[in-house]
Tab-separated table of C-alpha atoms in Angstrom:
chain	number	residue	atom	x	y	z
A	4	UNK	CA	139.628	113.283	88.872
A	5	UNK	CA	140.799	116.587	87.588
A	6	UNK	CA	140.891	119.368	90.158
A	7	UNK	CA	139.683	121.838	87.603
A	8	UNK	CA	135.924	122.274	87.902
A	9	UNK	CA	135.824	124.400	84.786
A	10	UNK	CA	137.295	121.535	82.782
A	11	UNK	CA	134.574	119.267	84.144
A	12	UNK	CA	132.007	121.883	83.233
A	13	UNK	CA	133.218	121.774	79.637
A	14	UNK	CA	132.963	117.974	79.574
A	15	UNK	CA	129.496	118.175	81.097
A	16	UNK	CA	128.335	120.494	78.343
A	17	UNK	CA	129.792	118.310	75.628
A	18	UNK	CA	128.055	115.297	77.076
A	19	UNK	CA	124.815	114.814	75.198
A	20	UNK	CA	121.893	112.586	75.862
A	21	UNK	CA	121.245	109.881	73.285
A	22	UNK	CA	118.750	111.999	71.474
A	23	UNK	CA	117.168	109.366	69.242
A	24	UNK	CA	116.000	107.267	72.170
A	25	UNK	CA	114.519	110.261	73.955
A	26	UNK	CA	112.723	111.523	70.849
A	27	UNK	CA	111.020	108.181	70.466
A	28	UNK	CA	110.242	108.092	74.187
A	29	UNK	CA	108.704	111.575	73.989
A	30	UNK	CA	106.471	110.494	71.103
A	31	UNK	CA	105.181	107.510	73.084
A	32	UNK	CA	104.734	109.626	76.233
A	33	UNK	CA	102.768	112.227	74.256
A	34	UNK	CA	100.400	109.529	72.991
A	35	UNK	CA	99.876	108.157	76.504
A	36	UNK	CA	99.386	111.601	78.019
A	37	UNK	CA	96.959	112.682	75.309
A	38	UNK	CA	94.807	109.565	75.521
A	39	UNK	CA	94.889	108.769	79.207
A	40	UNK	CA	93.649	110.623	82.255
A	41	UNK	CA	96.869	111.783	83.831
A	42	UNK	CA	97.246	113.678	87.061
A	43	UNK	CA	100.296	115.159	88.702
A	44	UNK	CA	101.599	113.945	92.069
A	45	UNK	CA	100.116	117.083	93.620
A	46	UNK	CA	96.649	116.252	92.253
A	47	UNK	CA	97.016	112.641	93.338
A	48	UNK	CA	97.928	113.691	96.859
A	49	UNK	CA	94.927	116.033	97.029
A	50	UNK	CA	92.682	113.230	95.720
A	51	UNK	CA	93.912	110.779	98.335
A	52	UNK	CA	93.377	113.352	101.117
A	53	UNK	CA	89.875	114.000	99.752
A	54	UNK	CA	89.162	110.237	99.884
A	55	UNK	CA	90.015	110.323	103.613
A	56	UNK	CA	87.469	113.115	103.855
A	57	UNK	CA	84.776	110.843	102.417
A	58	UNK	CA	85.785	108.114	104.877
A	59	UNK	CA	85.345	110.692	107.659
A	60	UNK	CA	81.738	111.162	106.545
A	61	UNK	CA	81.153	107.430	106.935
A	62	UNK	CA	81.905	107.544	110.684
A	63	UNK	CA	78.706	109.479	111.635
A	64	UNK	CA	76.750	106.978	109.523
A	65	UNK	CA	78.128	103.970	111.394
A	66	UNK	CA	78.129	105.731	114.794
A	67	UNK	CA	74.587	104.527	115.716
A	68	UNK	CA	75.800	100.908	115.482
A	69	UNK	CA	78.113	101.629	118.438
A	70	UNK	CA	75.016	102.184	120.557
A	71	UNK	CA	72.682	99.669	118.926
A	72	UNK	CA	75.054	96.727	118.402
A	73	UNK	CA	77.867	97.303	120.897
A	74	UNK	CA	75.630	98.992	123.518
A	75	UNK	CA	78.078	101.835	124.084
A	76	UNK	CA	76.718	105.063	125.620
A	77	UNK	CA	75.109	107.543	123.263
A	78	UNK	CA	77.671	110.260	124.055
A	79	UNK	CA	80.464	107.893	122.988
A	80	UNK	CA	78.796	107.336	119.609
A	81	UNK	CA	78.306	111.082	119.331
A	82	UNK	CA	81.984	111.685	120.054
A	83	UNK	CA	82.866	109.140	117.353
A	84	UNK	CA	80.589	110.885	114.846
A	85	UNK	CA	82.067	114.308	115.671
A	86	UNK	CA	85.572	112.905	115.198
A	87	UNK	CA	84.516	111.703	111.729
A	88	UNK	CA	83.018	115.067	110.775
A	89	UNK	CA	86.026	117.057	112.009
A	90	UNK	CA	88.359	114.688	110.176
A	91	UNK	CA	86.281	115.031	106.968
A	92	UNK	CA	86.182	118.823	107.223
A	93	UNK	CA	89.922	119.038	107.851
A	94	UNK	CA	90.681	116.645	104.969
A	95	UNK	CA	88.725	118.756	102.475
A	96	UNK	CA	90.393	121.949	103.728
A	97	UNK	CA	93.782	120.273	103.459
A	98	UNK	CA	93.080	119.047	99.906
A	99	UNK	CA	92.176	122.630	98.990
A	100	UNK	CA	95.418	123.862	100.578
A	101	UNK	CA	97.459	121.292	98.592
A	102	UNK	CA	95.946	122.476	95.305
A	103	UNK	CA	96.082	126.209	96.122
A	104	UNK	CA	99.346	126.774	94.235
A	105	UNK	CA	100.856	124.847	91.305
A	106	UNK	CA	103.974	123.468	93.004
A	107	UNK	CA	105.966	122.316	90.001
A	108	UNK	CA	106.117	125.714	88.283
A	109	UNK	CA	107.214	127.832	91.244
A	110	UNK	CA	110.825	128.870	91.785
A	111	UNK	CA	112.586	125.914	93.409
A	112	UNK	CA	113.096	127.482	96.866
A	113	UNK	CA	109.419	128.445	97.194
A	114	UNK	CA	108.235	125.100	95.828
A	115	UNK	CA	110.410	123.156	98.241
A	116	UNK	CA	109.255	125.257	101.221
A	117	UNK	CA	105.637	124.706	100.200
A	118	UNK	CA	106.199	120.955	99.707
A	119	UNK	CA	107.778	120.756	103.156
A	120	UNK	CA	104.795	122.617	104.684
A	121	UNK	CA	102.394	120.186	102.999
A	122	UNK	CA	104.403	117.201	104.246
A	123	UNK	CA	104.467	118.530	107.809
A	124	UNK	CA	100.705	119.214	107.728
A	125	UNK	CA	100.200	115.673	106.458
A	126	UNK	CA	102.093	114.337	109.460
A	127	UNK	CA	100.261	116.650	111.868
A	128	UNK	CA	96.980	115.334	110.475
A	129	UNK	CA	98.150	111.767	111.010
A	130	UNK	CA	99.348	112.485	114.559
A	131	UNK	CA	95.998	114.191	115.348
A	132	UNK	CA	94.195	111.043	114.161
A	133	UNK	CA	96.376	108.899	116.435
A	134	UNK	CA	95.695	111.253	119.383
A	135	UNK	CA	91.928	111.137	118.751
A	136	UNK	CA	92.042	107.342	118.475
A	137	UNK	CA	94.025	107.178	121.730
A	138	UNK	CA	91.421	109.412	123.441
A	139	UNK	CA	88.564	107.192	122.227
A	140	UNK	CA	90.421	104.074	123.423
A	141	UNK	CA	91.207	105.648	126.830
A	142	UNK	CA	87.568	106.590	127.310
A	143	UNK	CA	86.672	103.043	126.272
A	144	UNK	CA	89.044	101.686	128.923
A	145	UNK	CA	87.239	103.737	131.588
A	146	UNK	CA	83.934	102.313	130.364
A	147	UNK	CA	85.199	98.728	130.686
A	148	UNK	CA	84.301	98.189	134.393
A	149	UNK	CA	80.791	99.536	133.864
A	150	UNK	CA	80.230	96.854	131.188
A	151	UNK	CA	79.578	99.387	128.426
A	152	UNK	CA	82.790	98.492	126.606
A	153	UNK	CA	83.626	94.972	125.493
A	154	UNK	CA	87.173	93.823	126.220
A	155	UNK	CA	87.730	92.383	122.699
A	156	UNK	CA	86.734	95.697	121.073
A	157	UNK	CA	89.125	97.580	123.355
A	158	UNK	CA	91.983	95.132	122.743
A	159	UNK	CA	91.379	95.365	118.990
A	160	UNK	CA	91.599	99.152	119.193
A	161	UNK	CA	94.799	99.087	121.265
A	162	UNK	CA	96.500	96.560	118.952
A	163	UNK	CA	95.488	98.620	115.906
A	164	UNK	CA	96.842	101.800	117.462
A	165	UNK	CA	100.157	100.175	118.422
A	166	UNK	CA	100.628	98.693	114.934
A	167	UNK	CA	99.747	102.030	113.331
A	168	UNK	CA	102.144	103.942	115.588
A	169	UNK	CA	105.020	101.519	115.123
A	170	UNK	CA	104.694	101.669	111.332
A	171	UNK	CA	104.185	105.384	110.897
A	172	UNK	CA	106.064	107.140	113.712
A	173	UNK	CA	109.628	106.245	112.584
A	174	UNK	CA	108.720	107.467	109.093
A	175	UNK	CA	107.229	110.673	110.486
A	176	UNK	CA	110.340	111.373	112.591
A	177	UNK	CA	112.633	110.718	109.615
A	178	UNK	CA	110.515	112.896	107.314
A	179	UNK	CA	110.418	115.788	109.787
A	180	UNK	CA	114.216	115.589	110.190
A	181	UNK	CA	114.671	115.669	106.406
A	182	UNK	CA	112.170	118.515	106.068
A	183	UNK	CA	113.993	120.567	108.714
A	184	UNK	CA	117.328	119.978	106.962
A	185	UNK	CA	115.794	121.001	103.660
A	186	UNK	CA	114.343	124.245	105.069
A	187	UNK	CA	117.635	124.949	106.846
A	188	UNK	CA	119.547	124.571	103.562
A	189	UNK	CA	117.232	127.114	101.906
A	190	UNK	CA	117.946	129.901	104.379
A	191	UNK	CA	119.492	132.960	102.709
A	192	UNK	CA	123.092	133.667	103.634
B	12	UNK	CA	92.922	126.652	76.354
B	13	UNK	CA	94.520	124.474	73.711
B	14	UNK	CA	92.663	122.051	71.566
B	15	UNK	CA	93.948	118.509	71.851
B	16	UNK	CA	96.177	118.570	68.769
B	17	UNK	CA	97.716	121.952	69.608
B	18	UNK	CA	98.363	120.804	73.124
B	19	UNK	CA	100.054	117.627	71.921
B	20	UNK	CA	102.161	119.608	69.459
B	21	UNK	CA	103.183	122.224	72.023
B	22	UNK	CA	104.087	119.486	74.485
B	23	UNK	CA	106.124	117.601	71.919
B	24	UNK	CA	107.937	120.800	70.867
B	25	UNK	CA	108.885	121.548	74.474
B	26	UNK	CA	109.768	117.926	75.247
B	27	UNK	CA	112.007	117.655	72.203
B	28	UNK	CA	113.637	121.044	72.614
B	29	UNK	CA	114.484	120.460	76.284
B	30	UNK	CA	114.959	116.679	76.331
B	31	UNK	CA	118.652	116.955	77.121
B	32	UNK	CA	118.092	119.482	79.891
B	33	UNK	CA	115.430	117.243	81.442
B	34	UNK	CA	117.551	114.119	81.031
B	35	UNK	CA	120.561	115.800	82.665
B	36	UNK	CA	118.506	117.073	85.618
B	37	UNK	CA	116.919	113.633	86.067
B	38	UNK	CA	120.297	111.910	85.892
B	39	UNK	CA	121.643	114.168	88.665
B	40	UNK	CA	118.760	113.153	90.947
B	41	UNK	CA	118.725	109.480	89.949
B	42	UNK	CA	119.396	107.090	92.786
B	43	UNK	CA	118.559	103.525	93.802
B	44	UNK	CA	115.242	104.725	95.188
B	45	UNK	CA	114.566	107.231	92.413
B	46	UNK	CA	115.105	105.580	89.000
B	47	UNK	CA	115.814	107.760	85.982
B	48	UNK	CA	112.747	106.487	84.089
B	49	UNK	CA	110.380	107.377	86.934
B	50	UNK	CA	111.827	110.881	87.297
B	51	UNK	CA	111.722	111.523	83.537
B	52	UNK	CA	108.124	110.323	83.322
B	53	UNK	CA	107.083	112.501	86.260
B	54	UNK	CA	108.725	115.606	84.778
B	55	UNK	CA	106.872	114.961	81.505
B	56	UNK	CA	103.554	114.547	83.343
B	57	UNK	CA	104.120	117.842	85.178
B	58	UNK	CA	104.971	119.627	81.924
B	59	UNK	CA	101.818	118.179	80.358
B	60	UNK	CA	99.540	119.116	83.282
B	61	UNK	CA	101.202	122.535	83.589
B	62	UNK	CA	100.793	123.495	79.918
B	63	UNK	CA	97.551	125.390	80.568
B	64	UNK	CA	99.352	127.563	83.106
B	65	UNK	CA	102.311	128.277	80.817
B	66	UNK	CA	101.580	131.537	79.106
B	67	UNK	CA	105.089	132.292	78.003
B	68	UNK	CA	105.481	135.077	80.595
B	69	UNK	CA	108.519	133.268	81.916
B	70	UNK	CA	111.199	132.019	79.532
B	71	UNK	CA	110.359	128.485	78.412
B	72	UNK	CA	113.752	127.240	79.591
B	73	UNK	CA	113.207	128.748	83.073
B	74	UNK	CA	109.778	127.115	83.226
B	75	UNK	CA	111.119	123.701	82.156
B	76	UNK	CA	114.071	123.878	84.569
B	77	UNK	CA	111.742	124.757	87.452
B	78	UNK	CA	109.437	121.855	86.663
B	79	UNK	CA	112.293	119.393	86.208
B	80	UNK	CA	114.080	120.435	89.412
B	81	UNK	CA	110.931	120.702	91.548
B	82	UNK	CA	109.721	117.334	90.332
B	83	UNK	CA	113.022	115.609	91.042
B	84	UNK	CA	113.478	117.226	94.467
B	85	UNK	CA	109.967	116.468	95.712
B	86	UNK	CA	109.577	113.135	93.910
B	87	UNK	CA	107.797	110.248	95.585
B	88	UNK	CA	107.231	106.849	94.062
B	89	UNK	CA	104.058	106.872	91.998
B	90	UNK	CA	101.490	104.188	92.564
B	91	UNK	CA	101.933	101.597	89.751
B	92	UNK	CA	98.239	102.061	88.926
B	93	UNK	CA	99.039	105.623	87.805
B	94	UNK	CA	102.166	104.782	85.842
B	95	UNK	CA	102.105	105.464	82.087
B	96	UNK	CA	103.879	102.179	81.415
B	97	UNK	CA	106.251	103.654	78.813
B	98	UNK	CA	109.718	102.158	78.992
B	99	UNK	CA	112.258	104.953	79.200
B	100	UNK	CA	115.951	104.519	78.687
B	101	UNK	CA	118.596	107.146	78.240
B	102	UNK	CA	122.300	107.166	78.071
B	103	UNK	CA	124.855	109.877	77.633
B	104	UNK	CA	127.583	110.257	75.079
B	105	UNK	CA	130.736	112.243	75.528
B	106	UNK	CA	132.067	113.278	72.108
B	107	UNK	CA	135.770	112.807	72.841
B	108	UNK	CA	134.855	109.738	74.796
B	109	UNK	CA	138.236	108.907	76.162
B	110	UNK	CA	138.156	106.680	79.201
B	111	UNK	CA	139.460	109.581	81.241
B	112	UNK	CA	136.562	111.874	80.288
B	113	UNK	CA	134.003	109.189	81.032
B	114	UNK	CA	135.494	108.435	84.410
B	115	UNK	CA	135.699	112.169	85.233
B	116	UNK	CA	132.025	112.586	84.454
B	117	UNK	CA	131.167	109.460	86.461
B	118	UNK	CA	133.114	110.848	89.384
B	119	UNK	CA	131.459	114.232	89.020
B	120	UNK	CA	128.069	112.520	89.291
B	121	UNK	CA	129.244	110.634	92.339
B	122	UNK	CA	130.436	113.882	93.985
B	123	UNK	CA	127.225	115.732	93.137
B	124	UNK	CA	125.233	112.890	94.691
B	125	UNK	CA	126.846	113.826	98.036
B	126	UNK	CA	125.379	117.354	97.920
B	127	UNK	CA	122.004	118.247	99.372
B	128	UNK	CA	119.020	118.507	97.019
B	129	UNK	CA	119.142	122.278	96.636
B	130	UNK	CA	122.895	122.439	96.043
B	131	UNK	CA	122.512	119.725	93.402
B	132	UNK	CA	120.116	122.047	91.582
B	133	UNK	CA	122.526	124.950	91.903
B	134	UNK	CA	125.533	123.067	90.560
B	135	UNK	CA	123.477	121.545	87.724
B	136	UNK	CA	122.497	125.034	86.570
B	137	UNK	CA	126.087	126.230	86.842
B	138	UNK	CA	127.307	123.229	84.840
B	139	UNK	CA	124.719	124.102	82.183
B	140	UNK	CA	126.255	127.583	82.078
B	141	UNK	CA	123.217	129.502	83.246
B	142	UNK	CA	123.801	133.124	84.227
B	143	UNK	CA	123.393	134.182	87.876
B	144	UNK	CA	120.237	135.992	86.820
B	145	UNK	CA	118.727	132.840	85.318
B	146	UNK	CA	119.805	130.703	88.271
B	147	UNK	CA	118.222	133.273	90.578
B	148	UNK	CA	114.948	133.173	88.579
B	149	UNK	CA	114.857	129.374	88.506
B	150	UNK	CA	115.780	128.819	92.144
B	151	UNK	CA	113.999	131.830	93.635
B	152	UNK	CA	116.972	133.138	95.606
B	153	UNK	CA	118.846	136.430	95.208
B	154	UNK	CA	121.789	136.766	92.817
B	155	UNK	CA	124.094	137.489	95.759
B	156	UNK	CA	122.941	134.306	97.405
B	157	UNK	CA	123.531	132.379	94.175
B	158	UNK	CA	127.134	133.643	94.090
B	159	UNK	CA	127.795	132.872	97.760
B	160	UNK	CA	126.266	129.422	97.619
B	161	UNK	CA	127.957	128.534	94.364
B	162	UNK	CA	131.356	129.473	95.767
B	163	UNK	CA	130.692	127.284	98.792
B	164	UNK	CA	129.447	124.338	96.704
B	165	UNK	CA	132.486	124.514	94.416
B	166	UNK	CA	134.799	124.480	97.433
B	167	UNK	CA	132.888	121.516	98.809
B	168	UNK	CA	133.122	119.618	95.500
B	169	UNK	CA	136.852	120.293	95.275
B	170	UNK	CA	137.340	119.155	98.870
B	171	UNK	CA	135.326	116.000	98.240
B	172	UNK	CA	137.333	115.308	95.092
B	173	UNK	CA	140.619	115.678	96.941
B	174	UNK	CA	139.628	113.319	99.748
């Protein structure tokens, strides 16, 4: 390779995309975009967070079954319902935060910082859910001797938590490392 | 607000005018996990959804560069359900396409792929001969910082090339 970067720059500028193909592609994309309901990644992320919010609202609805069917104490069902409400509230707030600024049009440094913040909040939300689940399971374990908690329910919860942690935690750690590197590379000299 | 036809026309005008810019940015960020077609499609979707917000206050080229770079840097695989299903292919021609030129460009791509995401953006803008002022407006860093970083990235590229 030539050592001269300026020479490469000249070659780069002379290099042209095969225009005909892209013109045709743009025509087809325009048709699809005009006739379909298209949302950006940012909107999709906010939508998926909002869906978790709706799921959070389901928990207070199913909480009574913990007492009626599984014969768990009332305060346990209440705790479960509160967890659902808090999770729903946080999800809607988070969705609002995601949509607060149009990411794609911001200057790159600001957009990347914002994207990193969103990613880290996403992970914090996930970790909080794991912590809450662990608290509910631990309380359930204490209820086991009194007969309020059924062993199979507790085992199911523990297995679910372990599977969830083993799948998500390595990804979270990797993402946080990448996010830190990204923010570090954006620091002004 | 645009009516549907105006919106389509404005989108097509922008897409056609900046197709090479978008294709070059996408090709710089293309990897095994981020295919060119997916990046190109995502940039187009972001231009389409961002049209309402584009009032022409910023230069159109600055706006397009920002969208293309931001999309490629923060890209995540789209759920197939949300894909537009348009097959996208692009290649690049080098006018004096001697084998040497082609291999130089291929090696340049390979070297750029070793840079971090932000430096890739910086070098892409430099290769496209953008002024420090434009680079500063697109990236959102000061002109002094553009100069310092660019110097460092060029040294890094030269060092990588000489390895």
